[in-house]
Amino acid sequence: MAAFLPLLLAAFAGLCVAMQSPSNAMLARSTGSIWFASLVSFTGGVTLLLAIWALFDRTPIAAVRNAPPWAWIGGLYGVVFVAAVAYATPRLGLAVTLTVTLAAQLSMAVVLDHFGLLGLKQEPVTLTRLAGLALVVAGVFLVRR
């Protein structure tokens, strides 16, 4: 069960991303601004996170000083993702948008794993990993057609 939980949570996160993309795209279309839509999206997320932290966690705020400087910018990547996907989804369709983002994520993941960057355990590139990545990239072209 312990090995199954991370897979289940990752699958649930994938379902949430698939739901988030059209939600943010509709908000952008309704407001006329991907930036305002992204702000509303993040405000909802921050509100939920603050409630969870206040009710269940309460890690001292000073603990963030232990993180390296590059760890502080993770939210910036989220802003780029949310805004870009809100823009791309109505233009490309959800399936194409998500397969392109997935292929890009996996490509970067293989590089980060290979070099053990950003605090990750080093996982060398193998032919099997490259073949899996090639199949995902091929999937982008198949979904696009």
Tab-separated table of C-alpha atoms in Angstrom:
chain	number	residue	atom	x	y	z
A	1	MET	CA	0.000	0.000	0.000
A	2	ALA	CA	2.845	2.417	0.796
A	3	ALA	CA	4.160	2.189	-2.779
A	4	PHE	CA	0.646	2.561	-4.180
A	5	LEU	CA	-0.172	5.840	-2.409
A	6	PRO	CA	2.349	8.008	-4.325
A	7	LEU	CA	1.034	6.594	-7.620
A	8	LEU	CA	-2.544	7.266	-6.568
A	9	LEU	CA	-1.716	10.831	-5.506
A	10	ALA	CA	0.197	11.469	-8.753
A	11	ALA	CA	-2.755	10.180	-10.785
A	12	PHE	CA	-5.134	12.394	-8.784
A	13	ALA	CA	-2.854	15.388	-9.405
A	14	GLY	CA	-2.998	14.623	-13.129
A	15	LEU	CA	-6.790	14.579	-13.008
A	16	CYS	CA	-6.752	17.926	-11.212
A	17	VAL	CA	-4.456	19.470	-13.843
A	18	ALA	CA	-6.818	18.266	-16.567
A	19	MET	CA	-9.732	19.938	-14.761
A	20	GLN	CA	-7.739	23.070	-13.896
A	21	SER	CA	-6.793	23.841	-17.492
A	22	PRO	CA	-10.302	24.289	-18.925
A	23	SER	CA	-11.446	26.010	-15.707
A	24	ASN	CA	-8.687	28.612	-16.003
A	25	ALA	CA	-9.235	28.917	-19.756
A	26	MET	CA	-12.939	29.657	-19.180
A	27	LEU	CA	-12.070	32.186	-16.483
A	28	ALA	CA	-9.616	33.860	-18.877
A	29	ARG	CA	-12.211	33.902	-21.654
A	30	SER	CA	-14.899	35.243	-19.293
A	31	THR	CA	-12.712	38.010	-17.876
A	32	GLY	CA	-10.742	38.734	-21.036
A	33	SER	CA	-7.421	38.363	-19.202
A	34	ILE	CA	-5.192	35.336	-18.667
A	35	TRP	CA	-3.367	37.314	-15.976
A	36	PHE	CA	-6.484	38.116	-13.969
A	37	ALA	CA	-7.717	34.547	-14.389
A	38	SER	CA	-4.358	33.259	-13.140
A	39	LEU	CA	-4.519	35.645	-10.184
A	40	VAL	CA	-7.991	34.394	-9.252
A	41	SER	CA	-6.809	30.793	-9.600
A	42	PHE	CA	-3.784	31.346	-7.388
A	43	THR	CA	-5.811	33.310	-4.833
A	44	GLY	CA	-8.110	30.321	-4.434
A	45	GLY	CA	-5.115	28.026	-4.073
A	46	VAL	CA	-3.385	30.271	-1.553
A	47	THR	CA	-6.574	30.557	0.483
A	48	LEU	CA	-6.921	26.777	0.663
A	49	LEU	CA	-3.239	26.317	1.522
A	50	LEU	CA	-3.405	28.934	4.282
A	51	ALA	CA	-6.427	27.200	5.803
A	52	ILE	CA	-4.762	23.770	5.688
A	53	TRP	CA	-1.533	25.162	7.159
A	54	ALA	CA	-3.362	27.026	9.931
A	55	LEU	CA	-5.602	24.094	10.841
A	56	PHE	CA	-3.273	21.124	10.513
A	57	ASP	CA	0.388	22.023	10.061
A	58	ARG	CA	1.581	25.283	11.594
A	59	THR	CA	5.211	24.848	10.583
A	60	PRO	CA	6.970	27.998	11.809
A	61	ILE	CA	7.345	30.614	9.072
A	62	ALA	CA	11.040	30.941	9.978
A	63	ALA	CA	11.588	27.365	8.718
A	64	VAL	CA	11.622	28.700	5.145
A	65	ARG	CA	15.067	30.154	5.859
A	66	ASN	CA	16.434	26.598	5.642
A	67	ALA	CA	15.562	26.359	1.940
A	68	PRO	CA	18.146	27.250	-0.711
A	69	PRO	CA	17.417	30.427	-2.703
A	70	TRP	CA	16.386	28.559	-5.860
A	71	ALA	CA	13.671	26.721	-3.905
A	72	TRP	CA	11.817	29.997	-3.319
A	73	ILE	CA	10.807	30.431	-6.974
A	74	GLY	CA	8.674	27.303	-7.405
A	75	GLY	CA	5.502	29.378	-7.453
A	76	LEU	CA	6.818	31.354	-10.424
A	77	TYR	CA	6.837	28.180	-12.505
A	78	GLY	CA	3.229	27.629	-11.501
A	79	VAL	CA	2.301	31.110	-12.722
A	80	VAL	CA	3.879	30.417	-16.099
A	81	PHE	CA	2.112	27.057	-16.324
A	82	VAL	CA	-1.327	28.350	-15.352
A	83	ALA	CA	-1.180	31.392	-17.635
A	84	ALA	CA	0.289	29.492	-20.605
A	85	VAL	CA	-2.220	26.661	-20.353
A	86	ALA	CA	-5.131	29.085	-19.918
A	87	TYR	CA	-3.990	30.715	-23.168
A	88	ALA	CA	-3.196	27.511	-25.089
A	89	THR	CA	-6.170	25.323	-24.132
A	90	PRO	CA	-8.882	27.133	-26.121
A	91	ARG	CA	-6.518	27.474	-29.097
A	92	LEU	CA	-5.048	23.967	-29.211
A	93	GLY	CA	-7.633	21.932	-27.305
A	94	LEU	CA	-7.106	20.322	-23.929
A	95	ALA	CA	-5.609	17.044	-25.147
A	96	VAL	CA	-2.955	18.697	-27.323
A	97	THR	CA	-2.122	21.287	-24.675
A	98	LEU	CA	-1.670	18.676	-21.966
A	99	THR	CA	0.300	16.244	-24.130
A	100	VAL	CA	2.689	19.034	-25.124
A	101	THR	CA	3.120	20.111	-21.489
A	102	LEU	CA	3.558	16.497	-20.420
A	103	ALA	CA	6.237	15.865	-23.055
A	104	ALA	CA	8.046	19.030	-21.976
A	105	GLN	CA	7.776	18.050	-18.304
A	106	LEU	CA	9.161	14.590	-18.958
A	107	SER	CA	11.981	15.944	-21.106
A	108	MET	CA	13.044	18.295	-18.313
A	109	ALA	CA	12.575	15.539	-15.728
A	110	VAL	CA	14.973	13.237	-17.585
A	111	VAL	CA	17.611	16.010	-17.657
A	112	LEU	CA	17.106	16.949	-13.990
A	113	ASP	CA	17.208	13.285	-12.929
A	114	HIS	CA	20.272	12.526	-15.025
A	115	PHE	CA	22.334	15.294	-13.459
A	116	GLY	CA	20.713	15.138	-10.021
A	117	LEU	CA	19.846	18.837	-10.229
A	118	LEU	CA	17.682	20.813	-7.799
A	119	GLY	CA	18.283	18.380	-4.958
A	120	LEU	CA	17.081	15.285	-6.826
A	121	LYS	CA	18.676	11.876	-6.552
A	122	GLN	CA	20.767	11.210	-9.656
A	123	GLU	CA	19.041	8.802	-12.040
A	124	PRO	CA	21.108	8.266	-15.194
A	125	VAL	CA	19.495	8.392	-18.618
A	126	THR	CA	18.964	4.902	-19.961
A	127	LEU	CA	17.811	3.633	-23.328
A	128	THR	CA	14.572	2.537	-21.685
A	129	ARG	CA	13.928	6.042	-20.351
A	130	LEU	CA	14.761	7.589	-23.723
A	131	ALA	CA	12.422	5.128	-25.458
A	132	GLY	CA	9.621	6.039	-23.029
A	133	LEU	CA	10.250	9.726	-23.633
A	134	ALA	CA	10.263	9.163	-27.399
A	135	LEU	CA	6.887	7.410	-27.133
A	136	VAL	CA	5.445	10.352	-25.195
A	137	VAL	CA	6.777	12.808	-27.798
A	138	ALA	CA	5.325	10.594	-30.541
A	139	GLY	CA	2.061	10.702	-28.606
A	140	VAL	CA	2.035	14.496	-28.939
A	141	PHE	CA	2.083	14.131	-32.724
A	142	LEU	CA	-0.580	11.427	-32.682
A	143	VAL	CA	-2.906	13.451	-30.440
A	144	ARG	CA	-2.295	16.541	-32.591
A	145	ARG	CA	-3.369	14.710	-35.767
